[in-house]
Short mmCIF file of C-alpha atoms in Angstrom, two decimals:
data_model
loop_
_atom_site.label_atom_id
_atom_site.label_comp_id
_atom_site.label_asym_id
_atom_site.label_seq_id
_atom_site.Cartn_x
_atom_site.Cartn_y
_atom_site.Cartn_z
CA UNK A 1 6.16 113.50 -60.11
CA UNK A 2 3.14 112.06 -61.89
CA UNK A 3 3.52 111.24 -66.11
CA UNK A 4 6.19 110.37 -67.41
CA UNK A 5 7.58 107.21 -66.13
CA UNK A 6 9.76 105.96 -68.39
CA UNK A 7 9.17 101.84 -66.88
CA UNK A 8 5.76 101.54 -65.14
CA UNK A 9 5.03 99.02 -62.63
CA UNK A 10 3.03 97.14 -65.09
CA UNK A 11 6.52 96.93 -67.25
CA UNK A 12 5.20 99.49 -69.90
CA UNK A 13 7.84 101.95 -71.52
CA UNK A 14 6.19 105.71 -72.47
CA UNK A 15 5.50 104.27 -76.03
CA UNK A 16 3.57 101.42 -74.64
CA UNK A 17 6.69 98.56 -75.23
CA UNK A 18 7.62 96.02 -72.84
CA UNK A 19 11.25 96.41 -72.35
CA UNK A 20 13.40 94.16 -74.59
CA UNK A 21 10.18 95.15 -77.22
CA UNK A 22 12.23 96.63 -80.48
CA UNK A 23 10.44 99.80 -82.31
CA UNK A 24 8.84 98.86 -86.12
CA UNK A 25 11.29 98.56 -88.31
CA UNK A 26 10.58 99.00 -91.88
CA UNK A 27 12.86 99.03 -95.07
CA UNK A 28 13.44 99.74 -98.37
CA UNK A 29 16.45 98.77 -100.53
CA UNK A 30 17.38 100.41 -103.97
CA UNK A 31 15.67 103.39 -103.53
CA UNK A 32 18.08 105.43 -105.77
CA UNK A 33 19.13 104.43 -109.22
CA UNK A 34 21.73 106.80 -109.67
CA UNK A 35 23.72 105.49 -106.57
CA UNK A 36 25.58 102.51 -106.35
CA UNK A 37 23.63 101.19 -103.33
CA UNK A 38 21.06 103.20 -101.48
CA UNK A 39 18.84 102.29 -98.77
CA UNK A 40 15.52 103.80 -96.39
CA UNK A 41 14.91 102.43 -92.84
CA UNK A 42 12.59 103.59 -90.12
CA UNK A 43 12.63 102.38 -86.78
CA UNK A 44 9.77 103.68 -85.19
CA UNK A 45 9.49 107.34 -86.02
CA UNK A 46 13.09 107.97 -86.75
CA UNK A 47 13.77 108.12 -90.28
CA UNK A 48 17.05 107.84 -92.28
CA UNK A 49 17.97 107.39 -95.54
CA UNK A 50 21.60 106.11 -97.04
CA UNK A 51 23.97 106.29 -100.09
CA UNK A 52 26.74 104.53 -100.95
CA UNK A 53 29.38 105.34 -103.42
CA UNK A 54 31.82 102.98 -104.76
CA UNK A 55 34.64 101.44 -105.07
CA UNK A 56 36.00 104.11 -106.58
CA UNK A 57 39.02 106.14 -107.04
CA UNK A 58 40.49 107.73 -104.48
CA UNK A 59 38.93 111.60 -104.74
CA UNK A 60 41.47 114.77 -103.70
CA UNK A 61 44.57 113.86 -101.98
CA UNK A 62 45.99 110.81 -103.06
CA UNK A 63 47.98 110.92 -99.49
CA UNK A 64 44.82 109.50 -97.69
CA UNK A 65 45.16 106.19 -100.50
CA UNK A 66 45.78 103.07 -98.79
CA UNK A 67 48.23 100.86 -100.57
CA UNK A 68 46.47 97.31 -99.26
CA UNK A 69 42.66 98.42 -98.45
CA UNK A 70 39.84 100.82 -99.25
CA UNK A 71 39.97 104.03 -97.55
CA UNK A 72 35.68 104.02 -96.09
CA UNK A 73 34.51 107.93 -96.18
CA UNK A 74 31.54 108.75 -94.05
CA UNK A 75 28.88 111.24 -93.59
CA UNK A 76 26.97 111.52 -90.83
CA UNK A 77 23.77 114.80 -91.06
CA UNK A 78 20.64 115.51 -89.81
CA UNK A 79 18.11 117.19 -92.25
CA UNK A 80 16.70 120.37 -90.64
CA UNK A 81 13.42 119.17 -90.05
CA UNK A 82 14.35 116.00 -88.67
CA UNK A 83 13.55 117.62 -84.49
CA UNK A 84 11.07 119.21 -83.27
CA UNK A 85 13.13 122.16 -83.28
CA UNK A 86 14.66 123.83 -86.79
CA UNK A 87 18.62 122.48 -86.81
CA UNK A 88 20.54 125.49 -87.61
CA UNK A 89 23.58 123.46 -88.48
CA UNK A 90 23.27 119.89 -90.35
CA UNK A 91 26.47 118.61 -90.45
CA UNK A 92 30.13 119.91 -89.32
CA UNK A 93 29.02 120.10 -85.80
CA UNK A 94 30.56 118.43 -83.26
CA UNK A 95 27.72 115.81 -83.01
CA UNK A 96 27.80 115.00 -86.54
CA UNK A 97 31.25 114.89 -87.15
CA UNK A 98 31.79 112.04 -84.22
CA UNK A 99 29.00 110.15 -85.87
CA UNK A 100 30.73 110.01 -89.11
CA UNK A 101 33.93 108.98 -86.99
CA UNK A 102 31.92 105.98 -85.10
CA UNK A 103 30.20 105.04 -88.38
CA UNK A 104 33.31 104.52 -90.41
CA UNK A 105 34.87 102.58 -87.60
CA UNK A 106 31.81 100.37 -87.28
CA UNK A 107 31.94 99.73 -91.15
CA UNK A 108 35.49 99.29 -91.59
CA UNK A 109 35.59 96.58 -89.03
CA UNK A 110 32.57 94.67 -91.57
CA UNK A 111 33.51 95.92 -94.93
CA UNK A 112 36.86 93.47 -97.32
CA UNK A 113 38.50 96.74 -97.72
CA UNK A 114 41.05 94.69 -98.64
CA UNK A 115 39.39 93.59 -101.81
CA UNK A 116 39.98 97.23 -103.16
CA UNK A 117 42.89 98.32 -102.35
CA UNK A 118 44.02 102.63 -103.64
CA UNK A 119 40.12 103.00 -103.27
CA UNK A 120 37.16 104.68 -101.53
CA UNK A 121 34.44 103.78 -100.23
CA UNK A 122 31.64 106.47 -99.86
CA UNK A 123 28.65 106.17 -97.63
CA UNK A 124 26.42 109.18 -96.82
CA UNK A 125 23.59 109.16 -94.34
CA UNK A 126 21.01 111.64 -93.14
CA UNK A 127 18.61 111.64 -90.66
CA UNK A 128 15.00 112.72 -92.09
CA UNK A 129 13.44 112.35 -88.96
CA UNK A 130 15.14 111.66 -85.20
CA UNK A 131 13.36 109.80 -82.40
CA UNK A 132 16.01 108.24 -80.36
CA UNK A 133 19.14 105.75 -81.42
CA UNK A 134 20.12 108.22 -84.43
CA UNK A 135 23.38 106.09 -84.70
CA UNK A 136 21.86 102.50 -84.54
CA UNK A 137 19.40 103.73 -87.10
CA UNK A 138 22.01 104.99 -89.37
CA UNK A 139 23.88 101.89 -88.85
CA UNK A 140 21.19 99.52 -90.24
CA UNK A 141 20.53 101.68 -93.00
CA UNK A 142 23.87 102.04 -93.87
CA UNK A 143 24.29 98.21 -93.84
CA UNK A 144 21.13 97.89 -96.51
CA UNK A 145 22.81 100.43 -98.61
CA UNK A 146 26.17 98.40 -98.47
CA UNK A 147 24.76 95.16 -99.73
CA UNK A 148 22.70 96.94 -102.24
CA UNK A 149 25.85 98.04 -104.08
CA UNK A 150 27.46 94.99 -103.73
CA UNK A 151 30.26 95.28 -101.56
CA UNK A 152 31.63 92.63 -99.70
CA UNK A 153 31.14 92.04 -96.16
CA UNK A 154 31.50 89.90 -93.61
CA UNK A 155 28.27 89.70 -92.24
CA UNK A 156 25.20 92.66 -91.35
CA UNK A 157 26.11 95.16 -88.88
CA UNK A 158 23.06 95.16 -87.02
CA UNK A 159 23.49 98.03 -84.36
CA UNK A 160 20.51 99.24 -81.10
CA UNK A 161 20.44 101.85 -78.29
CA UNK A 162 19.78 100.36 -75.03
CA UNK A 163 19.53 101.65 -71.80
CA UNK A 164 19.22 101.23 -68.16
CA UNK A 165 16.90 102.16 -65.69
CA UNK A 166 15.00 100.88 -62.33
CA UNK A 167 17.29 97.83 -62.71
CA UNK A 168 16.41 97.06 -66.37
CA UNK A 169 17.56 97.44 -69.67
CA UNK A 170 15.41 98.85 -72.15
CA UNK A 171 15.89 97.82 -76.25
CA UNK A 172 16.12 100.57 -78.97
CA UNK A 173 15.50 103.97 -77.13
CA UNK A 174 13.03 106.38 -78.99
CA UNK A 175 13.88 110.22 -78.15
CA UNK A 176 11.73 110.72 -75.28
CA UNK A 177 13.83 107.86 -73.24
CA UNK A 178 17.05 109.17 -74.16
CA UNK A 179 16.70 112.38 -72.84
CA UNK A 180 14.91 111.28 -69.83
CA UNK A 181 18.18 110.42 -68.00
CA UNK A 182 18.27 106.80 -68.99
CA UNK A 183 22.17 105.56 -69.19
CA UNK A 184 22.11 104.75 -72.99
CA UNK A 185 24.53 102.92 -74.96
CA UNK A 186 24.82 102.02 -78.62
CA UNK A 187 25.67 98.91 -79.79
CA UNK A 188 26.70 97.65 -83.28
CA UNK A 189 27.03 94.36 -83.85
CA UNK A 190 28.16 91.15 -86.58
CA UNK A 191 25.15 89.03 -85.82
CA UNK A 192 26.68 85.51 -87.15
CA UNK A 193 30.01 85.47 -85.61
CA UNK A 194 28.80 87.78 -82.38
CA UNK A 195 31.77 90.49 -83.11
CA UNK A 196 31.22 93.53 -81.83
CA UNK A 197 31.68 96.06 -84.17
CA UNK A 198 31.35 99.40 -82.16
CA UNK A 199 30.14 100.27 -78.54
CA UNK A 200 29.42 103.92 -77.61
CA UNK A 201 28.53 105.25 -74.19
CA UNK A 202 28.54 108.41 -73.00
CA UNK A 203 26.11 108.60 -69.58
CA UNK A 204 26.97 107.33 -65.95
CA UNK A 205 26.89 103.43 -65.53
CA UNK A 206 27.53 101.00 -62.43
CA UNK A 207 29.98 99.00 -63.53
CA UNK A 208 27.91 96.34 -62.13
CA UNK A 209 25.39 96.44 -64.92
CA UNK A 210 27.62 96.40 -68.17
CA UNK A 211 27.22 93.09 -68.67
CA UNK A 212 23.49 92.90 -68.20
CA UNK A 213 23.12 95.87 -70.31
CA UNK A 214 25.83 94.80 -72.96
CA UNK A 215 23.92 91.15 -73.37
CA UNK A 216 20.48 93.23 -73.72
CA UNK A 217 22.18 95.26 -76.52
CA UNK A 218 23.39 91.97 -78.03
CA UNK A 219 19.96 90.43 -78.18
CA UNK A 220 18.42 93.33 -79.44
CA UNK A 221 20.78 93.69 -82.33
CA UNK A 222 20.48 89.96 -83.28
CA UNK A 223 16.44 91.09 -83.62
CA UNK A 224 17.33 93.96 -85.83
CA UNK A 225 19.14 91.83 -88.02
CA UNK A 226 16.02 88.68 -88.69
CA UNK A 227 14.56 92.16 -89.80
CA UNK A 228 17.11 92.95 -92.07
CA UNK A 229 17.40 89.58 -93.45
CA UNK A 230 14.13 89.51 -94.62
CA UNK A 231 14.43 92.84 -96.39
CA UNK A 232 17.32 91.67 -98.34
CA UNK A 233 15.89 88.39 -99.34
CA UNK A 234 12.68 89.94 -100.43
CA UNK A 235 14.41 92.37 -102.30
CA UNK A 236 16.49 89.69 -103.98
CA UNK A 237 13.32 87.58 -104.73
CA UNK A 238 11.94 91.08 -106.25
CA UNK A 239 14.70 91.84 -108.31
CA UNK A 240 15.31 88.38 -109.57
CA UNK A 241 11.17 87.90 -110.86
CA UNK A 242 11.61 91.45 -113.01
CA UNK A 243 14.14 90.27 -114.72
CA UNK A 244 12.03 86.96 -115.73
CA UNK B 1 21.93 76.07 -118.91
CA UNK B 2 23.02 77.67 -115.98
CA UNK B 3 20.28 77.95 -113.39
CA UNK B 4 20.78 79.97 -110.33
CA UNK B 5 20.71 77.88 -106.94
CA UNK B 6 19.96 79.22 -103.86
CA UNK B 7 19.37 82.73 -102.63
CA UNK B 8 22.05 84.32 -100.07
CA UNK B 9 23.32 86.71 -97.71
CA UNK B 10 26.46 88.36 -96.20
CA UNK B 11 27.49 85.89 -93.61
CA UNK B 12 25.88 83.20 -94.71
CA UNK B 13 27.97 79.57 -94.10
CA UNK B 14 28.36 77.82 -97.62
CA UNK B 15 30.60 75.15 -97.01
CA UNK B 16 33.90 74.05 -95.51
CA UNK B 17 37.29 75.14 -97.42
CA UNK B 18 37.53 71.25 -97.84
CA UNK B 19 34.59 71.10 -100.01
CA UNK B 20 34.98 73.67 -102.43
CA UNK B 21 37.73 76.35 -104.06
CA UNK B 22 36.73 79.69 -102.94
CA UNK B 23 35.40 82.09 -105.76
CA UNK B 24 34.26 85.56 -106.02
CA UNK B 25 31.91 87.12 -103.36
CA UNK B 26 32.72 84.66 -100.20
CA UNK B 27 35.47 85.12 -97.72
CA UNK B 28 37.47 82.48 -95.76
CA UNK B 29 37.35 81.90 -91.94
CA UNK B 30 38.10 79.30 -89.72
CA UNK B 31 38.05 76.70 -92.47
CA UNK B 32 34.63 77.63 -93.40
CA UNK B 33 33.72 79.74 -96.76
CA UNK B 34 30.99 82.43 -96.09
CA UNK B 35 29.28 84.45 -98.49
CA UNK B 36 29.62 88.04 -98.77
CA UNK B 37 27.99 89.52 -100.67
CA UNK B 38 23.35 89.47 -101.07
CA UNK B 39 23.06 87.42 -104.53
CA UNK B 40 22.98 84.01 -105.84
CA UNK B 41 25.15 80.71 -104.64
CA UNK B 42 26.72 79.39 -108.13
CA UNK B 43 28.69 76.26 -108.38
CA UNK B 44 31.11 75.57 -111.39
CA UNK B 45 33.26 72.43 -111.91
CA UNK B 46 36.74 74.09 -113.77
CA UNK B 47 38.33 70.27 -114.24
CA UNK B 48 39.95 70.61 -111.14
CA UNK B 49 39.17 68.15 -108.28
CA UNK B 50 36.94 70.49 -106.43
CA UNK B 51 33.94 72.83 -107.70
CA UNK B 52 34.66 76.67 -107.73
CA UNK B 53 32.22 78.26 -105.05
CA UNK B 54 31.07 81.85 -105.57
CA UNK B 55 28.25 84.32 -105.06
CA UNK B 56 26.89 86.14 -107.25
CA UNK B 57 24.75 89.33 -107.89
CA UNK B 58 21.36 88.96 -110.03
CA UNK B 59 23.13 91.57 -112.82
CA UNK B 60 26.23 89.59 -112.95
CA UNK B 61 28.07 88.88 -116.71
CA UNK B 62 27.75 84.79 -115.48
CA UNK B 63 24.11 84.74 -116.24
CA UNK B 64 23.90 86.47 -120.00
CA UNK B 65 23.63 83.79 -122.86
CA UNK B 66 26.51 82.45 -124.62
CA UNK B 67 27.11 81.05 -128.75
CA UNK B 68 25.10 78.19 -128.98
CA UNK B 69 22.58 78.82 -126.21
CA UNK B 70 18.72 78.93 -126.92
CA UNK B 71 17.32 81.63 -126.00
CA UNK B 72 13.26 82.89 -125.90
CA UNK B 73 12.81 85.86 -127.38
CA UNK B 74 9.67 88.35 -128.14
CA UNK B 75 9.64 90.31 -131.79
CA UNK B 76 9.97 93.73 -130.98
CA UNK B 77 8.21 96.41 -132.93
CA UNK B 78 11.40 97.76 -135.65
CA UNK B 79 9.29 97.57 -139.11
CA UNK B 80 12.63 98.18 -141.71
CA UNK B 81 15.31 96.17 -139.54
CA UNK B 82 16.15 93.09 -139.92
CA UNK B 83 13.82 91.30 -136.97
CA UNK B 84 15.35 92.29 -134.14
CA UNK B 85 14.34 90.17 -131.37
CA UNK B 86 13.89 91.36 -127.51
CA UNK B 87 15.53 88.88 -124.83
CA UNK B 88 16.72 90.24 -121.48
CA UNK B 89 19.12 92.03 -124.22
CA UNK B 90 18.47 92.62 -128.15
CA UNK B 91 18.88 90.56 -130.40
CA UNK B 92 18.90 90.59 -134.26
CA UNK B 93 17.89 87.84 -136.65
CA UNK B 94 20.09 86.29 -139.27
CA UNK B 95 17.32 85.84 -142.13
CA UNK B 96 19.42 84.52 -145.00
CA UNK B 97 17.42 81.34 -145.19
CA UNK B 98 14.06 83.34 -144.42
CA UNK B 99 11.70 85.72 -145.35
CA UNK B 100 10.74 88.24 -142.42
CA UNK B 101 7.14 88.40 -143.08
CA UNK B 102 6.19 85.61 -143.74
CA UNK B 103 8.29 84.05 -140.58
CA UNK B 104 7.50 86.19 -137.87
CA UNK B 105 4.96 88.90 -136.43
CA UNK B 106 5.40 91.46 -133.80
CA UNK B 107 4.50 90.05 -130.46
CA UNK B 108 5.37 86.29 -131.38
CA UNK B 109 7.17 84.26 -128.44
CA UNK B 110 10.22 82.86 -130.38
CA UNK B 111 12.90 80.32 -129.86
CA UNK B 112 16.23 81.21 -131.08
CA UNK B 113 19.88 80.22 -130.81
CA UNK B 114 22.73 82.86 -130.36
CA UNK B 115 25.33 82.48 -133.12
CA UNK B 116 27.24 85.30 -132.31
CA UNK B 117 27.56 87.96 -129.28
CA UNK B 118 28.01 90.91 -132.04
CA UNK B 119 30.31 93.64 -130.29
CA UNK B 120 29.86 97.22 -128.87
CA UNK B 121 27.77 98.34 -131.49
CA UNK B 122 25.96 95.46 -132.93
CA UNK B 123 22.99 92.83 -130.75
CA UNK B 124 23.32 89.43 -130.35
CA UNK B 125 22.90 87.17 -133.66
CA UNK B 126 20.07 84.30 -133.35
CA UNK B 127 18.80 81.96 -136.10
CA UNK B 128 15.87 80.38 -136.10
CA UNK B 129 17.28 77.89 -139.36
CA UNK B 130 16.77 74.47 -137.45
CA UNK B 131 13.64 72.23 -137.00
CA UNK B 132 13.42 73.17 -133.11
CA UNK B 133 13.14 76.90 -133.49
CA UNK B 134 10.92 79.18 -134.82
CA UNK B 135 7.42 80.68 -133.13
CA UNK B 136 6.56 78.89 -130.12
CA UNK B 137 3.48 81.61 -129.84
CA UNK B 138 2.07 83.46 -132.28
CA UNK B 139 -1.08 85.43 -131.42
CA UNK B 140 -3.52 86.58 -134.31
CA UNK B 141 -6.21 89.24 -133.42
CA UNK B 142 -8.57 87.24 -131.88
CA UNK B 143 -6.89 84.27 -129.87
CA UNK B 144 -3.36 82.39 -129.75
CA UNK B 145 -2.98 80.84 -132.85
CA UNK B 146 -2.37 77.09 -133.36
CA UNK B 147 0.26 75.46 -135.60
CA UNK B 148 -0.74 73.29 -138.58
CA UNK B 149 2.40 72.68 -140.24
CA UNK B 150 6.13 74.22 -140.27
CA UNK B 151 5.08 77.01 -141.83
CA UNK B 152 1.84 77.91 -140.86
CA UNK B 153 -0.30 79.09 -137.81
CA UNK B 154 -4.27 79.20 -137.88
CA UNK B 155 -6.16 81.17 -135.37
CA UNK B 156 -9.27 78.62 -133.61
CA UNK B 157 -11.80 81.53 -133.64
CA UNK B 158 -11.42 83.28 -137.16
CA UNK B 159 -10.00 80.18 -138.70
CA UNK B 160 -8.03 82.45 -141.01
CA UNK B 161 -3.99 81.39 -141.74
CA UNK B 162 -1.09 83.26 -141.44
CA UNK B 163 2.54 82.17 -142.26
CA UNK B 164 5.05 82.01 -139.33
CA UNK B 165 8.45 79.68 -139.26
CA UNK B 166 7.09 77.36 -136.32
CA UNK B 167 9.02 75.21 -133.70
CA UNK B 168 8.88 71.76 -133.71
CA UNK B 169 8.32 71.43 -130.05
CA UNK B 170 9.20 68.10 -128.48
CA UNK B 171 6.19 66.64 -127.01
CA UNK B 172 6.95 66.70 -123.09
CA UNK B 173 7.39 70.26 -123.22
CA UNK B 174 3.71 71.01 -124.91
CA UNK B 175 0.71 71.41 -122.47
CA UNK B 176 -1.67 68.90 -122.55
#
């Protein structure tokens, strides 16, 4: 079957990376005003964009309050032009609704919730354009947004999509890998300490090659986050100089 | 003057839990204090044995001026009001020693010293009533004007003289 080769023998992915290569990431911090924190990240072409709410009282039922911690509240959609095809349904699909699940475990494990406790913590994110590792993507620009409002945490959450194939692990999956039958998995990590935050898999895997594949997912994360880094510091440096 | 130290980020490593008394914005672990939040390292000796630690954010309360501090200050454009100053944050001018016109201009670079935080409704105080403040910069129409006594400023170019309450800048601090 001639094209699409996802690895070439020259070690070229269908994007033209070599295969720990991460996508272009790109960043923007503070891009609301009217939120507490907000942030915009592209990796490659997917595009997402987060808001965070908060600390704030707990909204409707005071049941779900938490007498010791923060109660985190995410959103996980996809704007309707974010695939090639018109998404009939942005959020309350199945899809979405796990996201949400796998994002607010990934953030409480980063997040002193138990700075606030009776409080919520709101953070909304929404894909504008998806290429591949929608939930990595959201990840890091949920992070941005979490710093920009100045809540405490731990450390980044950096998070990637790696997968395996021909007896390699590719870094940060765009779209066309990911549905190419490539066993992907999703990593989110705490880049200082090496916690893992969150690991999501849900293709076919020889048990064989976790390790290789979880260690890939680790490096690639700790690259995401030297990325991050520098967006916060230069957005500190930026914000510090106005006031001046 | 408190001067911000160094920049940093969640998970950063400060110091050791022997070193320091942990603040706001950093978390414990492992004996180790660690930032966590993006913002500014800032550390304050409270008269106990060890400094407090803590992080703070750019917009934080730690960094506005306090009674007694000396600020700079540009004269905003208010004709009618009693001089109010722009800092990072208003500020009004106490003129009971001091007549407005003939003390400052719109535009002027001024050094001032907070007598009083004012409340909700009201700007900070400043005075300008000792030898050390007054205009530091003064600019006429043409060029930056250049002091000739304590009450005066002449512009190089025109050569004419306006009146301004100047400075009495200490020499190191003047450009040579």
């Amino acid at each position: 079957m001639a094209g699409l080769e996802l690895l070439s023998d020259q070690g070229y992915r269908l994007d033209g990376r070599k295969a720990t290569e991460l996508r272009k990431v790109q960043a923007r911090m503070g891009v609301f005003a009217q939120a507490d924190g907000s942030a915009y990240l592209e990796q490659g072409n997917t595009k997402a964009l987060a808001v965070v709410y908060g600390p704030h009282e707990i909204r409707g039922s005071r049941s779900r309050a938490l007498h010791d911690r923060a109660v985190i509240n995410c959103q996980y959609s996809m704007a309707t032009f974010s695939t090639a095809e018109r998404k009939r349904r942005p959020h309350g699909d199945r899809k979405s609704t796990e996201m949400s699940l796998h994002l607010k475990q990934t953030f409480e494990a980063a997040v002193l919730t138990e700075l606030y406790p009776r409080s919520q913590i709101d953070i909304y994110v929404k894909i504008l354009q998806s290429d591949g590792g929608n939930y990595s993507v959201c990840v890091n620009a949920a992070t941005l947004a979490v710093i920009d409002a100045g809540i405490p945490m731990r450390d980044y959450v950096c998070a990637c999509t790696v997968g395996f194939v021909d007896e390699t692990s590719l870094a940060d999956l765009c779209y066309a890998e990911e549905s190419g039958g490539v066993s992907s998995l999703a990593l989110a990590l705490l880049p200082r300490g090496g916690q893992i935050a969150l690991v999501q898999m849900d293709a076919r895997l020889h048990q064989d090659h976790l390790d290789t594949l979880i260690e890939a997912a680790m490096t690639a994360c700790k690259g995401v986050s030297k990325v991050l880094d520098q967006v916060v510091r230069q957005h500190l440096q930026e914000a510090s100089t106005l006031q001046e | 003057n408190m001067s911000p130290t160094r920049l940093c980020v969640p998970g950063d490593k400060l110091c050791s839990v022997e070193d320091c008394i942990m603040g706001t914005g950093v978390y414990l672990r492992h004996g180790y204090i660690y930032s966590s939040l993006a913002g500014y390292v800032l550390r304050k000796n409270e008269g106990e044995e060890l400094p407090v630690i803590s992080v703070v954010r750019e917009t934080e309360v730690q960094l506005l001026p306090d009674v007694g501090a000396i600020v700079t200050c540009k004269v905003g454009w208010k004709p009618g009001r009693r001089g109010p100053l722009t800092d990072l944050f208003r500020g009004t001018i106490s003129f009971v020693q001091v007549e407005m016109h003939r003390s400052f201009r719109p535009g002027d670079i001024v050094l001032a010293k907070v007598i009083s935080l004012g409340d909700v409704q009201s700007n900070y105080l400043l005075t300008t009533a000792e030898n050390e403040l007054g205009v530091v910069v003064a600019h006429s129409d043409a060029a930056q004007m250049v002091p000739i006594s304590w009450c005066e400023m002449q512009c190089p170019q025109t050569h004419t003289k306006e009146f301004r309450k100047v400075a009495r800048v200490q020499p190191e601090y003047l450009e040579a």
